[in-house]
Amino acid sequence: MVIFFNKVQRVNPRDPKGDRKWYPVLKSIGKVDEHDVAKMLADETTQNPKEAEMAVYQLEKVVSRMLLDGHTVQLGDLGTFNLTITAEGQKEEKKVSADDIKKVNLCFRISKVMREALDKATFKPVESLASKKK
């Protein structure tokens, strides 16, 4: 498994007046939607593609509902989802209200197993894809 990257010239955000430098930037080679995930799941299990698609859809619904009910959701060795907020502070406790909440954020923390898997990633420049197609 290989992750591809482009080479992009940018200003260093810590030194905006400094020289532009080249940085690797990850490049997606395509998007996989829930239908594609379901097909792959069906290939890995005894479910047919429609059953797998329904399972993915139901997982989306259950995770959303659990998060909105105030739960943290751990999905095995994938990681944990939880909600955080961006809010304004008040000088007095009694003045704190729901109106101070400006934004709800979805946070995902990968598990140790997933972190170890990601640490094994290998990278190639995206130009190497073009040379394979010739």
Short mmCIF file of C-alpha atoms in Angstrom, two decimals:
data_model
loop_
_atom_site.label_atom_id
_atom_site.label_comp_id
_atom_site.label_asym_id
_atom_site.label_seq_id
_atom_site.Cartn_x
_atom_site.Cartn_y
_atom_site.Cartn_z
CA MET A 1 0.00 0.00 0.00
CA VAL A 2 1.35 3.36 -1.06
CA ILE A 3 0.24 6.93 -0.35
CA PHE A 4 0.97 9.44 -3.10
CA PHE A 5 2.08 13.05 -2.72
CA ASN A 6 2.52 16.15 -4.87
CA LYS A 7 5.38 18.59 -4.50
CA VAL A 8 4.10 22.11 -3.73
CA GLN A 9 6.06 25.31 -3.22
CA ARG A 10 4.82 27.40 -0.27
CA VAL A 11 5.79 30.07 2.17
CA ASN A 12 6.60 28.71 5.61
CA PRO A 13 3.68 29.88 7.84
CA ARG A 14 6.14 30.45 10.69
CA ASP A 15 8.28 32.69 8.47
CA PRO A 16 5.94 34.39 5.92
CA LYS A 17 8.67 36.75 4.71
CA GLY A 18 11.18 33.95 4.25
CA ASP A 19 11.98 31.94 1.16
CA ARG A 20 9.42 29.70 -0.42
CA LYS A 21 10.18 26.02 0.11
CA TRP A 22 8.96 22.79 -1.45
CA TYR A 23 6.74 20.52 0.63
CA PRO A 24 5.15 17.12 0.05
CA VAL A 25 1.33 17.33 0.07
CA LEU A 26 -0.81 14.21 0.09
CA LYS A 27 -2.68 13.48 -3.13
CA SER A 28 -5.89 11.45 -3.18
CA ILE A 29 -6.10 9.09 -6.11
CA GLY A 30 -9.88 8.93 -5.88
CA LYS A 31 -12.89 9.00 -3.64
CA VAL A 32 -14.54 5.92 -2.19
CA ASP A 33 -18.17 6.36 -1.13
CA GLU A 34 -20.36 4.23 1.11
CA HIS A 35 -21.52 2.11 -1.85
CA ASP A 36 -17.92 1.23 -2.70
CA VAL A 37 -17.17 0.49 0.96
CA ALA A 38 -20.24 -1.76 1.09
CA LYS A 39 -19.09 -3.68 -1.99
CA MET A 40 -15.66 -4.21 -0.42
CA LEU A 41 -17.28 -5.31 2.85
CA ALA A 42 -19.45 -7.78 0.96
CA ASP A 43 -16.32 -9.26 -0.64
CA GLU A 44 -14.78 -9.71 2.82
CA THR A 45 -17.88 -11.17 4.53
CA THR A 46 -20.82 -13.44 3.87
CA GLN A 47 -23.14 -10.46 3.32
CA ASN A 48 -24.43 -9.66 -0.11
CA PRO A 49 -23.67 -6.12 -1.39
CA LYS A 50 -27.16 -4.76 -0.52
CA GLU A 51 -26.92 -6.10 3.05
CA ALA A 52 -23.48 -4.59 3.45
CA GLU A 53 -24.72 -1.27 2.07
CA MET A 54 -27.59 -1.30 4.58
CA ALA A 55 -25.13 -2.08 7.39
CA VAL A 56 -22.94 0.91 6.42
CA TYR A 57 -26.01 3.16 6.24
CA GLN A 58 -27.22 1.96 9.63
CA LEU A 59 -23.75 2.46 11.13
CA GLU A 60 -23.82 6.08 9.94
CA LYS A 61 -27.24 6.59 11.55
CA VAL A 62 -26.29 4.91 14.83
CA VAL A 63 -23.00 6.80 15.20
CA SER A 64 -24.75 10.14 14.50
CA ARG A 65 -27.52 9.37 16.98
CA MET A 66 -25.11 8.25 19.71
CA LEU A 67 -22.95 11.35 19.27
CA LEU A 68 -25.99 13.63 19.38
CA ASP A 69 -27.14 11.82 22.52
CA GLY A 70 -23.86 12.73 24.21
CA HIS A 71 -21.94 9.47 23.82
CA THR A 72 -18.37 8.88 22.73
CA VAL A 73 -18.31 6.17 20.05
CA GLN A 74 -15.41 3.74 19.80
CA LEU A 75 -15.31 1.64 16.64
CA GLY A 76 -12.96 -1.20 17.49
CA ASP A 77 -9.42 -0.79 16.24
CA LEU A 78 -10.43 2.09 13.96
CA GLY A 79 -10.69 4.76 16.64
CA THR A 80 -13.01 6.92 18.67
CA PHE A 81 -15.46 9.65 17.65
CA ASN A 82 -16.63 12.39 20.00
CA LEU A 83 -18.03 15.89 19.79
CA THR A 84 -16.30 19.05 20.96
CA ILE A 85 -17.51 22.64 20.84
CA THR A 86 -16.15 26.08 20.12
CA ALA A 87 -17.65 28.54 22.59
CA GLU A 88 -17.37 32.02 24.02
CA GLY A 89 -16.36 32.35 27.64
CA GLN A 90 -18.23 34.32 30.29
CA LYS A 91 -16.78 36.06 33.34
CA GLU A 92 -19.51 34.66 35.58
CA GLU A 93 -20.74 31.06 35.78
CA LYS A 94 -24.39 32.08 35.95
CA LYS A 95 -24.09 33.84 32.57
CA VAL A 96 -22.96 30.67 30.73
CA SER A 97 -25.67 29.42 28.38
CA ALA A 98 -26.15 27.36 25.23
CA ASP A 99 -26.03 30.65 23.27
CA ASP A 100 -22.29 30.74 24.03
CA ILE A 101 -21.77 27.64 21.87
CA LYS A 102 -20.73 28.80 18.41
CA LYS A 103 -19.84 25.55 16.66
CA VAL A 104 -20.00 21.78 17.15
CA ASN A 105 -16.96 19.84 15.95
CA LEU A 106 -16.50 16.15 15.23
CA CYS A 107 -13.28 14.78 16.68
CA PHE A 108 -11.74 11.46 15.67
CA ARG A 109 -8.86 9.87 17.58
CA ILE A 110 -7.25 6.90 15.93
CA SER A 111 -6.59 3.79 17.97
CA LYS A 112 -3.14 2.46 18.82
CA VAL A 113 -3.60 -0.34 16.28
CA MET A 114 -4.51 2.15 13.53
CA ARG A 115 -1.60 4.43 14.50
CA GLU A 116 0.77 1.47 14.19
CA ALA A 117 -0.68 0.67 10.76
CA LEU A 118 -0.26 4.29 9.62
CA ASP A 119 3.32 4.32 10.87
CA LYS A 120 4.05 1.63 8.26
CA ALA A 121 2.85 3.85 5.38
CA THR A 122 5.11 4.26 2.38
CA PHE A 123 5.03 7.30 0.13
CA LYS A 124 5.69 7.94 -3.56
CA PRO A 125 5.55 11.08 -5.67
CA VAL A 126 2.37 11.28 -7.74
CA GLU A 127 4.47 11.46 -10.94
CA SER A 128 5.26 7.78 -10.42
CA LEU A 129 1.60 7.03 -11.30
CA ALA A 130 2.10 8.50 -14.79
CA SER A 131 5.18 6.39 -15.42
CA LYS A 132 3.20 3.21 -14.54
CA LYS A 133 0.49 4.03 -17.11
CA LYS A 134 2.94 4.16 -20.06
#
